[in-house]
Coordinates of C-alpha atoms in Angstrom, one line a residue:
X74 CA 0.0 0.0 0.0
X75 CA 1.6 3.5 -1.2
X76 CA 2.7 5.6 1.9
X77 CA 0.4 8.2 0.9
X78 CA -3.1 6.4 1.4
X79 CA -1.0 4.9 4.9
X80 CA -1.0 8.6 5.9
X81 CA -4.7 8.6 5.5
X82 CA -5.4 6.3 8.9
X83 CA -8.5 5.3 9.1
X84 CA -10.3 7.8 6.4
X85 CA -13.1 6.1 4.8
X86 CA -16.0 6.5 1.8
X87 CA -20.0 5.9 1.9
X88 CA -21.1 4.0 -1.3
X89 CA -24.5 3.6 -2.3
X90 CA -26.6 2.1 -5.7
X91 CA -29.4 4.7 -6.8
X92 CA -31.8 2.9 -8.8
X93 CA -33.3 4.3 -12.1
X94 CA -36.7 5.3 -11.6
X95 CA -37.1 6.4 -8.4
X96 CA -40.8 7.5 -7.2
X97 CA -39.3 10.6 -6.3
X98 CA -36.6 11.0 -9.1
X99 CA -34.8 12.7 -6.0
X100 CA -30.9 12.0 -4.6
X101 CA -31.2 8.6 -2.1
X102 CA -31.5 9.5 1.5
X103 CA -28.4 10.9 3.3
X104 CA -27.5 10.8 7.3
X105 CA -25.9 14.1 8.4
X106 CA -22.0 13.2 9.9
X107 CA -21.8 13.8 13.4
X108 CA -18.1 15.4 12.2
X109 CA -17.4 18.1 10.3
X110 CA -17.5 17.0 6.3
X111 CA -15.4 20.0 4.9
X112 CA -11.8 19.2 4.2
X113 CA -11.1 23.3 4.8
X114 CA -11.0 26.5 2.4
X115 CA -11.8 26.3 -1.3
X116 CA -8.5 25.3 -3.2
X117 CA -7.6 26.1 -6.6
X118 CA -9.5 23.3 -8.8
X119 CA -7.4 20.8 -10.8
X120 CA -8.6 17.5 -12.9
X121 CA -7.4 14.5 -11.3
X122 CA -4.6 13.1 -12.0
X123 CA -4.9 10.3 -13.7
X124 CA -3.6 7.2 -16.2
X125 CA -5.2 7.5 -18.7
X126 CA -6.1 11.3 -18.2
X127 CA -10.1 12.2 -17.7
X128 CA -11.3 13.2 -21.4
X129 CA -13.7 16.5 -19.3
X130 CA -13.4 18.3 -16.3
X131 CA -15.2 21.3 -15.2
X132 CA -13.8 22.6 -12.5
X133 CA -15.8 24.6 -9.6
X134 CA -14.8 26.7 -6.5
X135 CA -15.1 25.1 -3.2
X136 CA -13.0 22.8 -0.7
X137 CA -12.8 19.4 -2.6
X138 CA -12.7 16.0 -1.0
X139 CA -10.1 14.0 0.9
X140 CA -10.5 10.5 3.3
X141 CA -12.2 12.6 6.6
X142 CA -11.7 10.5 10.0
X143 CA -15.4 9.7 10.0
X144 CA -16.6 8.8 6.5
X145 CA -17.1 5.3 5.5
X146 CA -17.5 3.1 2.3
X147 CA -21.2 2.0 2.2
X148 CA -22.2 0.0 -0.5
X149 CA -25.0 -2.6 -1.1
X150 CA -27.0 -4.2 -4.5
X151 CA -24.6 -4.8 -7.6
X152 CA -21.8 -2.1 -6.7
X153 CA -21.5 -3.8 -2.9
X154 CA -18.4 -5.6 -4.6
X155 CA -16.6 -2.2 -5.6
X156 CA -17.6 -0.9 -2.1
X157 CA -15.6 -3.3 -0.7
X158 CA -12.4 -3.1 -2.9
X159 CA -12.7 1.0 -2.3
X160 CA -12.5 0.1 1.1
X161 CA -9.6 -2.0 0.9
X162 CA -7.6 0.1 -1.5
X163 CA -8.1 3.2 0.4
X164 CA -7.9 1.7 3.9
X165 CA -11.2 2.7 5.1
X166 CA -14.0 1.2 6.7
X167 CA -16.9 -0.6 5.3
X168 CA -20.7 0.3 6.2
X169 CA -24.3 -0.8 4.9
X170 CA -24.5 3.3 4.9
X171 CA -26.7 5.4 4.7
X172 CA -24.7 7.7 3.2
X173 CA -23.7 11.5 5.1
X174 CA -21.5 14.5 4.4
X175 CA -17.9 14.1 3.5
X176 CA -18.5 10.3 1.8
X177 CA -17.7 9.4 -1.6
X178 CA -21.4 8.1 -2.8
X179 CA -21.6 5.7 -6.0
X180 CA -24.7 5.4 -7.9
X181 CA -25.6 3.1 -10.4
X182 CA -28.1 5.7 -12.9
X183 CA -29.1 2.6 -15.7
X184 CA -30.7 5.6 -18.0
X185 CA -27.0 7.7 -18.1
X186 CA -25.7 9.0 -21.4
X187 CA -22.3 7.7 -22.6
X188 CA -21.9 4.0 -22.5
X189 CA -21.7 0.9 -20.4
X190 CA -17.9 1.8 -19.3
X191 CA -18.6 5.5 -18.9
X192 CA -19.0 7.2 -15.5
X193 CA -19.5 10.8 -14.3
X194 CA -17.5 12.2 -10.9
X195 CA -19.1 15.6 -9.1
X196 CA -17.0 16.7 -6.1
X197 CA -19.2 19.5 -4.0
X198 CA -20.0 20.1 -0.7
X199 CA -17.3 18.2 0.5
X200 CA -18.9 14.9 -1.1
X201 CA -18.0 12.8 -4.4
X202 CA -20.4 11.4 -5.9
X203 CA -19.8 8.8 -8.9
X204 CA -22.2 7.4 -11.2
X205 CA -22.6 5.2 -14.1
X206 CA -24.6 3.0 -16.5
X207 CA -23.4 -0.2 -15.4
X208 CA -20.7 -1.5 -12.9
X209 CA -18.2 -1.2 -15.5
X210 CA -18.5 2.9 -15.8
X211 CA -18.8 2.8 -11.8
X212 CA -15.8 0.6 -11.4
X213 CA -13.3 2.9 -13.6
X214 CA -14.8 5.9 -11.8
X215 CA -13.4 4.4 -8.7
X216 CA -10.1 3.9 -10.6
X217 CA -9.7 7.9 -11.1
X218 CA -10.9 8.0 -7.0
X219 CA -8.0 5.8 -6.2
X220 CA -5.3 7.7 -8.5
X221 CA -5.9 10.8 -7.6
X222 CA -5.9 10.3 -3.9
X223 CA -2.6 8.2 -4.6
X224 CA -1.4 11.2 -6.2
X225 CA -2.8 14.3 -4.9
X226 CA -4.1 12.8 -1.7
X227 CA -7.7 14.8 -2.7
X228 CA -10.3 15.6 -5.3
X229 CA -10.8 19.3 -6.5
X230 CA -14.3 20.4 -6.8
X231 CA -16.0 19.8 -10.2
X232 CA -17.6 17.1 -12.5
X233 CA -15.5 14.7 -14.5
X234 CA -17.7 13.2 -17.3
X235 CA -14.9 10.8 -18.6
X236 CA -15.4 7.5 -21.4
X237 CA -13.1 5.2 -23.5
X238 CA -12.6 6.4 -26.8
X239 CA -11.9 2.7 -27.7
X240 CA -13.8 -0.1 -26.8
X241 CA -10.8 -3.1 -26.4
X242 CA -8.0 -1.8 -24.9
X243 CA -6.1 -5.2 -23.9
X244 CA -2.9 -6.8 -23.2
X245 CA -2.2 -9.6 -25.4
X246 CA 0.3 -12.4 -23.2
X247 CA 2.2 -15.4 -25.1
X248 CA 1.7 -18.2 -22.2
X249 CA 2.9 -20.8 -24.4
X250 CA 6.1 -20.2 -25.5
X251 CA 7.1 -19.1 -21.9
X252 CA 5.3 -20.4 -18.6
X253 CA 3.9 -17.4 -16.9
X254 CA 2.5 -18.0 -13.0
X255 CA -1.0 -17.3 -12.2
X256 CA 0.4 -15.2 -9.3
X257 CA 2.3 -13.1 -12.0
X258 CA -0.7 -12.9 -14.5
X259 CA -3.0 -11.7 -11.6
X260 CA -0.8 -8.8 -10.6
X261 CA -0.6 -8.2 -14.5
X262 CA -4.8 -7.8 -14.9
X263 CA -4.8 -5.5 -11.7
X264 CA -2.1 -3.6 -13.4
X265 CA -4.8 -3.3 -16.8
X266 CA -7.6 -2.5 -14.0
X267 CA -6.1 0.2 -12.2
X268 CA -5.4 1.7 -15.9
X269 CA -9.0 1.0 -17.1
X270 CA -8.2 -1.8 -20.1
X271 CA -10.6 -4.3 -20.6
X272 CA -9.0 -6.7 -22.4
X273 CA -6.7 -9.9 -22.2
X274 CA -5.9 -12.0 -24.6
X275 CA -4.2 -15.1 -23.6
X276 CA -1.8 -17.3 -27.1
X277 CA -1.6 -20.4 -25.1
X278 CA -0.9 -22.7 -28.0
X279 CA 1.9 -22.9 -30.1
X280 CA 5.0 -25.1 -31.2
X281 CA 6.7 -24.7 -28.0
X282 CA 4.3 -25.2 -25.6
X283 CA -0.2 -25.7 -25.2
X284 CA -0.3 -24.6 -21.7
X285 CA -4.1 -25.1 -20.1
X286 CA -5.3 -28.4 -18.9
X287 CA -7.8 -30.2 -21.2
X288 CA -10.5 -32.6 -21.3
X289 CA -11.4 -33.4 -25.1
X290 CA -7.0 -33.6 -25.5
X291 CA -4.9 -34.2 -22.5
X292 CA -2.7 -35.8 -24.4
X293 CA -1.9 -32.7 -25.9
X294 CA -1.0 -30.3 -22.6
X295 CA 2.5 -29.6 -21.9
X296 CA 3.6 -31.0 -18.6
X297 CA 4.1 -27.0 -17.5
X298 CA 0.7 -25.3 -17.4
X299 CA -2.2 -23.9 -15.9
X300 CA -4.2 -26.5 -13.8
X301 CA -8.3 -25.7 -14.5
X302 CA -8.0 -24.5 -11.0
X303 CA -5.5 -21.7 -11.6
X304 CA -7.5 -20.7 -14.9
X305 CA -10.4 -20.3 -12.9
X306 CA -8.9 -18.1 -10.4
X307 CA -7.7 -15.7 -13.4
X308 CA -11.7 -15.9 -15.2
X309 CA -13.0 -14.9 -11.6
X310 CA -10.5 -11.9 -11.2
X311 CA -11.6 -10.7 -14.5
X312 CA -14.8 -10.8 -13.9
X313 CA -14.1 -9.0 -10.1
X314 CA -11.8 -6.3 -12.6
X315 CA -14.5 -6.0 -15.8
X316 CA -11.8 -7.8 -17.8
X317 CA -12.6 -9.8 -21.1
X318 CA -10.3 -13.1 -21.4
X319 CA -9.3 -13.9 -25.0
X320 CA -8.1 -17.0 -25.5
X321 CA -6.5 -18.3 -28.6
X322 CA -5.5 -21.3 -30.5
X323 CA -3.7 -20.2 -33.4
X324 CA -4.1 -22.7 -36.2
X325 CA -2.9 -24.1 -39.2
X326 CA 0.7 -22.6 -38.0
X327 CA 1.7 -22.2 -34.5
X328 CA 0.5 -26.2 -34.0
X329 CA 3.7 -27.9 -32.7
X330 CA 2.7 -28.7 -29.4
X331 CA -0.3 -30.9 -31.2
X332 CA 1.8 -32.0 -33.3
X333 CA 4.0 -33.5 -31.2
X334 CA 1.0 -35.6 -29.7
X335 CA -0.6 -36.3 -33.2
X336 CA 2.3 -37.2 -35.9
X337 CA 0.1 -37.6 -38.3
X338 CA -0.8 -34.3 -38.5
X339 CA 1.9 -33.1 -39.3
X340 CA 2.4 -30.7 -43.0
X341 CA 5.2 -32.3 -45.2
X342 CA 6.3 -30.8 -48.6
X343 CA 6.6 -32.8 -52.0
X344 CA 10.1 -33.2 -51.0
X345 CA 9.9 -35.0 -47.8
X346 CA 10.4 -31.5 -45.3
X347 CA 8.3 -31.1 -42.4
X348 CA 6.8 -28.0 -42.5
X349 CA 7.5 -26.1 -39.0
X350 CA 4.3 -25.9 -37.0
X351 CA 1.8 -26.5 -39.5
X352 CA -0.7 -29.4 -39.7
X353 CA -2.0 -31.0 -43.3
X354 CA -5.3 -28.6 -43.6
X355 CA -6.3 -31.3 -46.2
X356 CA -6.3 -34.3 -43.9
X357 CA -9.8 -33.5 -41.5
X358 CA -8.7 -35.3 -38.3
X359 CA -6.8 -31.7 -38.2
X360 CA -9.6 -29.8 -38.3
X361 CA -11.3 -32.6 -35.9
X362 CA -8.8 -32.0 -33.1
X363 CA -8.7 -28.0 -33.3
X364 CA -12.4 -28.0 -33.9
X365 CA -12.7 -30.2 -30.6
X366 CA -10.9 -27.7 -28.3
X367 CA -12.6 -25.1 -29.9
X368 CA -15.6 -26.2 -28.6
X369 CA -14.1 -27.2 -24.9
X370 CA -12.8 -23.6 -24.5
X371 CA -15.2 -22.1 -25.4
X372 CA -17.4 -23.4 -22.7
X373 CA -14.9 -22.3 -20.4
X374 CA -13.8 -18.9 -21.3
X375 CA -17.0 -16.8 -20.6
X376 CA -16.2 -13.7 -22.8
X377 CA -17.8 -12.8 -26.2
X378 CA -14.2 -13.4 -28.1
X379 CA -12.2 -16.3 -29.4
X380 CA -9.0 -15.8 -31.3
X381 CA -8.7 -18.4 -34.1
X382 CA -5.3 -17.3 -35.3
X383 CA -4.4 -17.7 -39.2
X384 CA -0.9 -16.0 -39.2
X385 CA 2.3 -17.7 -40.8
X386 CA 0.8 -20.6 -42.4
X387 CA 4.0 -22.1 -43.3
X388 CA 2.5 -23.3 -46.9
X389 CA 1.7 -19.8 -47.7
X390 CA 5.6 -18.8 -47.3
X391 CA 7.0 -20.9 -49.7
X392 CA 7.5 -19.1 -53.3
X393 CA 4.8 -21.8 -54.8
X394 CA 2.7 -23.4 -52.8
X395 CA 0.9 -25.3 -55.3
X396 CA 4.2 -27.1 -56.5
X397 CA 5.6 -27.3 -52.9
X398 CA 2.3 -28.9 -51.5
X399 CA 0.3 -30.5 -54.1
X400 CA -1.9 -32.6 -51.5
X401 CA -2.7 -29.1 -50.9
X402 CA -3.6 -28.0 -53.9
X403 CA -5.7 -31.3 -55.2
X404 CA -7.9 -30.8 -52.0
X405 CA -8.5 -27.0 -52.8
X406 CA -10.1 -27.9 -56.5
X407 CA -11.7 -30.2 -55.1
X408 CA -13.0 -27.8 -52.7
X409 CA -13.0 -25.4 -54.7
X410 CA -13.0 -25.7 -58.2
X411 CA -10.5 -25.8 -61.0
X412 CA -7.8 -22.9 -60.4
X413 CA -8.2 -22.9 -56.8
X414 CA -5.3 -22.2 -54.5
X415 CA -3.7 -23.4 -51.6
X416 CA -4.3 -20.0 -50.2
X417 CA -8.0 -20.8 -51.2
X418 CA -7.9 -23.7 -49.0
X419 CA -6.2 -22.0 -45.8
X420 CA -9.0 -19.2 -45.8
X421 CA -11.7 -21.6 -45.8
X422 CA -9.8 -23.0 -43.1
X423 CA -10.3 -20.2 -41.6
X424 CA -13.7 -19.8 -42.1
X425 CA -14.2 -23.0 -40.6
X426 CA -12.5 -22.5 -37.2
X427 CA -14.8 -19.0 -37.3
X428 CA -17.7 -21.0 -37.5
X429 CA -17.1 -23.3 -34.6
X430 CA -16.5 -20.6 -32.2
X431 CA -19.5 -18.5 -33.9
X432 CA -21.7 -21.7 -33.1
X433 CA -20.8 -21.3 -29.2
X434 CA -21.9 -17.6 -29.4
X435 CA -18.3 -16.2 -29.9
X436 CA -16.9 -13.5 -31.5
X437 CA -14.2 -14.5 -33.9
X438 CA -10.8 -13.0 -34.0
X439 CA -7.9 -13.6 -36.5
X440 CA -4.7 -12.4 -37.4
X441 CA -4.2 -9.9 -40.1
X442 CA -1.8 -11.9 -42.4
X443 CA -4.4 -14.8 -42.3
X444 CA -6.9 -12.4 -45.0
X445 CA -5.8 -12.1 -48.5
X446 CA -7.5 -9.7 -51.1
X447 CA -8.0 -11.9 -54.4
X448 CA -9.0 -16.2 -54.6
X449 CA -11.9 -18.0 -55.0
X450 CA -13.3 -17.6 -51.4
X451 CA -12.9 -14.7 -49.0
X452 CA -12.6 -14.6 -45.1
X453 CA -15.9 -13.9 -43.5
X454 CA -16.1 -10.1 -43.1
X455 CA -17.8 -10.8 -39.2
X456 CA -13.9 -11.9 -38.2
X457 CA -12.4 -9.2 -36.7
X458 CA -9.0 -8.3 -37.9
X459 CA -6.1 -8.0 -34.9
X460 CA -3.3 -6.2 -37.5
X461 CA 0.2 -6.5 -36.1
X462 CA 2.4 -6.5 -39.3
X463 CA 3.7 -3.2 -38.9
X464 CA 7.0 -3.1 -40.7
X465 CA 7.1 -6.3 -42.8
X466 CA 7.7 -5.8 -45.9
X467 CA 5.3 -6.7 -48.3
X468 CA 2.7 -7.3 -45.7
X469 CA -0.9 -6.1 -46.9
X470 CA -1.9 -2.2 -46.1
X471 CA -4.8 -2.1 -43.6
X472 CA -6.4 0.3 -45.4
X473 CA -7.4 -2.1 -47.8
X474 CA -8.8 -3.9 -45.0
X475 CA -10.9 -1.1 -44.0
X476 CA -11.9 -0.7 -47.4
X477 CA -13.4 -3.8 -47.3
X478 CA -15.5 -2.8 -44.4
X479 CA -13.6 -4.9 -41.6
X480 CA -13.2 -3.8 -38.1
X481 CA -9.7 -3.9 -37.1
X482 CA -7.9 -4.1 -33.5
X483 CA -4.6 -2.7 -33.9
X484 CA -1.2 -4.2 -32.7
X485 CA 1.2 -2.4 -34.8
X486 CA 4.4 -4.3 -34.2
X487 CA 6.3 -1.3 -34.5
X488 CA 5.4 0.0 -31.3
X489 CA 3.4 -2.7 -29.5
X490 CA 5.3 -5.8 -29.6
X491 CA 7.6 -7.0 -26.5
X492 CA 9.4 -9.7 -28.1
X493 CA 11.8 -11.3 -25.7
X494 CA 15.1 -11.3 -26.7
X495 CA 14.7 -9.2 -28.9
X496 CA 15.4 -11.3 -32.0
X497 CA 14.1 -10.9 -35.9
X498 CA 15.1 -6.7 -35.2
X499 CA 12.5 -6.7 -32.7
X500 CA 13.7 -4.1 -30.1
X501 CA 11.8 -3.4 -26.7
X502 CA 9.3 -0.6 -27.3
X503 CA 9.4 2.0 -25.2
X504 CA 6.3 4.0 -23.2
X505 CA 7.8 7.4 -24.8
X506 CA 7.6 6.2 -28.1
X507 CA 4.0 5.4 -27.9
X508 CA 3.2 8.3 -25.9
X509 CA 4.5 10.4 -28.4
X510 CA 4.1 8.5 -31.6
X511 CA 1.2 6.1 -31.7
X512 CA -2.4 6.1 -31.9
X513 CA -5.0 3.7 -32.5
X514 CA -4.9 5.2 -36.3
X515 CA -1.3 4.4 -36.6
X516 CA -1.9 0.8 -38.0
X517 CA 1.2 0.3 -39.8
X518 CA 4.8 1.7 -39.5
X519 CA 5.0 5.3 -37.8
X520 CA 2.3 6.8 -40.0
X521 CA -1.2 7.0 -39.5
X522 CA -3.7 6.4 -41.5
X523 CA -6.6 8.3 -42.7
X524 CA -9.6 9.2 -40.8
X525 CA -11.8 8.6 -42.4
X526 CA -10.9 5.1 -42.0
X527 CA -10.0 4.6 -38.3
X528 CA -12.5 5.8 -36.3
X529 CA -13.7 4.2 -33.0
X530 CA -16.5 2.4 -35.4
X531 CA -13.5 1.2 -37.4
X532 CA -10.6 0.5 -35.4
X533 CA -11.9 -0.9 -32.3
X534 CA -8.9 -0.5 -30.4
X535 CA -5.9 -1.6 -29.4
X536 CA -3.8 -4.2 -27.6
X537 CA 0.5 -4.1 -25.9
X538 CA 1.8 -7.7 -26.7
X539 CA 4.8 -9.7 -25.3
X540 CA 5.9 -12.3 -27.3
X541 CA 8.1 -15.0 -25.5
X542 CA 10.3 -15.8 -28.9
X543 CA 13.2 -16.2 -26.6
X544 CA 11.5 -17.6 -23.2
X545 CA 15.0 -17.1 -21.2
X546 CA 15.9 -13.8 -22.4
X547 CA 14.3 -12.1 -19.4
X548 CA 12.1 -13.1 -16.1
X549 CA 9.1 -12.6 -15.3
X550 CA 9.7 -9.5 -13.1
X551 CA 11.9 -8.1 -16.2
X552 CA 8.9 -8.4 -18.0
X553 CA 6.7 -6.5 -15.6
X554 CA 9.2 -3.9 -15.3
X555 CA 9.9 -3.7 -19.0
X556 CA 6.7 -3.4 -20.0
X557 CA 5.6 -1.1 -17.3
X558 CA 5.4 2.4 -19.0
X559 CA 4.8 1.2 -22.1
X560 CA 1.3 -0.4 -21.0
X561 CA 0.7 2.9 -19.2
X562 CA 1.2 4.7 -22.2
X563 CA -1.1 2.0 -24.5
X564 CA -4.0 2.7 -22.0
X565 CA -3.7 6.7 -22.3
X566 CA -4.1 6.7 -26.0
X567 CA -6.7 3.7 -26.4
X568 CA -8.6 6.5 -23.7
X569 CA -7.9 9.6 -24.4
X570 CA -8.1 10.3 -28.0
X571 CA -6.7 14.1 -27.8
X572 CA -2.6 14.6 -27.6
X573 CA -1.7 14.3 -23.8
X574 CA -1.0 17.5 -22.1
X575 CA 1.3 16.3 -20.0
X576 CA 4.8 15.9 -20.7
X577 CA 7.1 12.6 -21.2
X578 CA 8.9 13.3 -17.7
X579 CA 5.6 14.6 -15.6
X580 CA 3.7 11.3 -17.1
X581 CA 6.4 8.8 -15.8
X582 CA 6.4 10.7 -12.6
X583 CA 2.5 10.2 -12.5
X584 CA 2.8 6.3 -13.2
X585 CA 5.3 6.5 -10.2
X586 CA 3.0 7.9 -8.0
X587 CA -0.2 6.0 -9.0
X588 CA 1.8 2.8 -9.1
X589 CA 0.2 1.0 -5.7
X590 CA 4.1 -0.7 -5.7
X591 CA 5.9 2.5 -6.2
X592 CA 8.1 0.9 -8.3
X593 CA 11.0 3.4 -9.7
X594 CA 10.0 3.9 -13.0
X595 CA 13.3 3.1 -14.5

C-alpha cells in the first residue's frame, strides 16, 4: 500500500446504488455526519490526475474532498463488490451506509448517457459522488478515485464526465512459449484495471508449448501449465476487474505442441520436409482435433471473443505453394473448383475454425496476415482483424482492410510488440515512443492512416503484446518492469483520444506515483 493512502489512517468513503426510476426522481436518502464533512477552504481546482487522463473536467470553486476521519464506504445491491475493494484500497471502513457528508457516494443511474464503461464524478460540498450506467463505468470511476488520492491525496471540486474512446483496450500475453504464473498474471490484470483496459488475450498454444489443462485432449497439454484451477482463479478476477479473457489457439501454424502428440498431423512438402508448426489442412482429423478444443474452451472462457489465429501458415511462405504442397492444392479444386489455390484452401480453413466458435456464441478473431485480397473464397467479413504487421515488408496495407468494411484491432508491431530477446530486429518498445508516436490510427509503421478510416467504429482499439520468442531472455519481473510504462502509455491513447498535455517526464512521474508498488519507473 503507497505511503500516501498509509498517511490517510483510518479515512473512509459511503457508497450507495441509486436505482433508475425512483418514485421521487430525487438524490437517495443521506444521514448528516456527526463530524465536520469539509476538508477546509476552497482550493484552486485541478482535474485529477490520472492514467489515462479524464477526457472533461469542469472545475468549480469550493474545498474538494479528501478520506475525513469519519466517513465510510457504504455500499450494497450490484456495486457492494466495488464498495468493498474501495474500502480495501483506500484503507477505510466498510458500512451498509446510509450515506452523510464528507462520503464518496456511487450510484448506479441505468438511463445515463455515454456507454456501459462511462461514468461521471461531481465533487461538491465536500462529497463525491460517482455514477454510471453499469458496474463497468462505476468501477473505472473508482479507478480515477484511487489515482488521484494516490497522487494528490484529494479531489478538487467539479464534474468529470470521462469515457473510453476505444472499446478493447487489452494486453495480449504469449503463455505458451514461456510459462507465466497465475500469481504473475493476476498482478498483471490488476495492473490493466487500475489503468481502465478491458482486455486480455491469452496465445496459449503454439509449437513450444499448449499450456491449459484439457478434457477433449490431454494428451496434448504440456507438462508445465495452468491446472483448470489456476484458470479459474484468473476468469473470476476478470470478472471481479471488468476484464474480457481472449483465449487463442492459433491454427494451421503455431500447432507444434499438437503436433507432437498427433504425428500424423503433421504438414510435409513434395520433397519429404516437415513444415514447421503446421498441420495437413487437407487431412480432417486436423480440423477434428482443433475444432474439438474449440468447442471445450469455449465453454470455459465466458467472454464474447475467441481468437482463431491464421498468421504464418508455413504453406503460404513458400515461393509456390501449389508445386511445394500438391496434397494441398488437389484438396482446394476439389473444394474449390478448377484454379483454386492453396491460399483458397487456408481461408476456408479459416472460415471454418470461425464457425465453430460462432456456433458457441463467440466472436471470432484472427490475425491480419491470415486475409488475403484476391482467390476463389474470402474470409468472413464478421472476423475481426487484430493487425500486427507493422514493418514487414510486403505485408498487406490495412487500409485495404478497411476498405473492405472490416473492423480492425490494432497491434502495430512497430510499437506494440515486446518480443523477448529481442530477435528478428525486434527491439523493446518503449512508453515514450507510444506516448508520443502512436495512436490507434497508426496501423502500420510510424504513420497513420486516414480518418476517415479509423474511427472508434473502425478500429476498435488496441492491444500491448509480449511475445516469448526467446523464453529465457528475461524473467518474469523483467517483463513486468519492462513493459511497465509502455502499457501505461497503451492505456492513455486507447482512452484519451486528444494529444496528452502532459509531458514525457511529468507522465512517468504520475505512473510512479499512482503505481500502488511505487516501483521506480526506470
Amino acid at each position: 500500500m503507497p505511503k500516501k493512502l498509509l498517511s490517510l489512517g483510518a479515512a473512509t468513503a459511503v457508497i450507495t446504488v441509486l436505482a433508475t426510476g425512483c418514485s421521487d426522481g430525487g438524490e437517495p436518502k443521506q444521514e448528516k455526519s456527526r463530524s465536520a464533512s469539509a476538508t477546509g477552504p476552497s482550493v484552486p481546482a485541478a482535474a485529477p490526475r490520472t492514467i489515462p487522463s479524464v477526457r472533461s473536467y469542469e472545475p468549480a470553486r469550493g474545498p474538494g474532498w479528501k478520506p475525513q476521519q469519519d466517513a465510510r464506504v457504504v455500499g450494497d445491491g450490484p456495486l457492494a463488490d466495488e464498495a468493498r475493494r474501495l474500502a480495501r484500497e483506500l484503507r477505510m471502513r466498510y458500512s451498509p451506509g446510509p450515506a452523510r457528508d464528507g462520503d464518496v457516494q456511487l450510484e448506479l443511474n441505468r438511463g445515463q448517457s455515454g456507454g456501459p464503461e462511462s461514468y461521471r464524478l461531481t465533487v461538491r460540498d465536500g462529497r463525491a459522488v460517482i455514477t454510471g450506467p453499469d458496474e463497468a463505468g462505476v468501477f473505472y470511476g473508482t479507478r480515477t478515485v484511487v489515482h488521484a488520492v494516490r497522487a494528490s491525496g484529494r479531489l478538487s471540486d467539479g464534474v468529470v464526465r470521462d469515457r473510453p474512446g476505444r472499446a478493447q483496450r487489452g494486453f495480449q500475453l504469449d503463455i505458451a512459449r514461456k510459462h507465466f504464473t497465475v500469481g504473475w498474471i493476476e498482478a498483471r490484470m490488476r495492473e490493466m484495471a487500475d489503468l481502465k483496459m478491458n482486455q486480455l488475450g491469452l496465445h496459449f498454444s503454439d509449437d513450444q508449448g499448449f499450456r491449459l489443462a484439457s478434457t477433449s485432449h490431454p494428451e496434448v497439454v504440456s507438462e508445465q501449465h495452468l491446472t483448470t484451477a489456476e484458470l479459474q482463479r484468473i476468469l473470476d478476477l476478470a470478472e471481479d476487474l471488468h476484464i474480457t479473457v481472449v483465449p487463442e489457439i492459433d491454427s494451421p501454424g503455431h500447432l507444434g505442441a499438437v503436433i507432437k502428440a498427433h504425428p500424423g498431423l503433421q504438414l510435409t512438402s513434395a520433397r519429404g520436409n516437415d513444415a514447421p508448426g503446421a498441420v495437413d489442412i487437407s487431412d480432417p482429423q486436423a480440423a477434428k482435433i482443433v475444432d474439438d478444443l474449440l468447442r471445450e474452451y469455449s465453454k470455459t472462457f465466458p467472454g464474447t471473443f475467441f481468437h482463431v489465429g491464421a498468421d504464418e501458415y508455413a504453406a503460404l511462405m513458400t515461393e509456390d505453394p501449389e508445386a511445394s504442397y500438391p496434397q494441398l492444392a488437389k484438396a482446394a479444386e476439389q473444394k474449390y473448383g478448377p484454379g483454386a489455390t492453396v491460399q483458397d484452401l487456408a481461408t476456408g480453413w479459416l472460415n471454418d475454425r470461425a464457425r465453430t466458435v460462432r456456433a458457441a456464441d463467440k466472436q471470432p478473431k484472427a490475425w491480419n496476415d491470415g486475409f488475403f485480397e484476391d482467390g476463389k473464397t474470402t474470409a468472413g467479413k464478421n472476423i475481426q482483424v487484430q493487425y500486427w504487421t507493422g514493418k514487414e515488408i510486403g505485408a498487406r496495407k490495412p487500409e485495404s482492410y478497411l476498405r473492405e468494411g472490416r473492423k480492425l484491432v490494432n497491434l502495430n508491431d512497430e510499437y506494440l510488440y515486446y518480443v523477448l530477446g529481442e530477435p528478428n530486429e525486434f527491439t523493446y518498445p518503449t512508453g515514450e515512443r507510444i506516448y508520443k508516436e502512436w495512436t490507434p490510427a497508426v496501423l502500420r509503421g510510424t504513420k497513420a492512416s486516414p480518418a476517415s478510416l479509423t474511427g472508434p467504429d473502425r478500429v476498435l482499439g488496441g492491444m500491448f503484446a509480449v511475445w516469448c520468442d526467446l523464453a529465457n531472455a528475461q524473467t518474469e519481473q523483467q517483463v513486468a518492469r519492462g513493459i511497465r510504462l509502455p502499457l501505461a502509455a497503451t492505456a492513455q491513447k486507447l482512452w484519451d483520444p486528444q494529444k496528452p498535455k502532459p509531458s514525457w517526464k511529468q507522465f512517468v512521474r504520475l505512473a510512479d506515483e499512482v503505481d500502488p508498488a511505487q516501483e521506480p519507473a526506470g
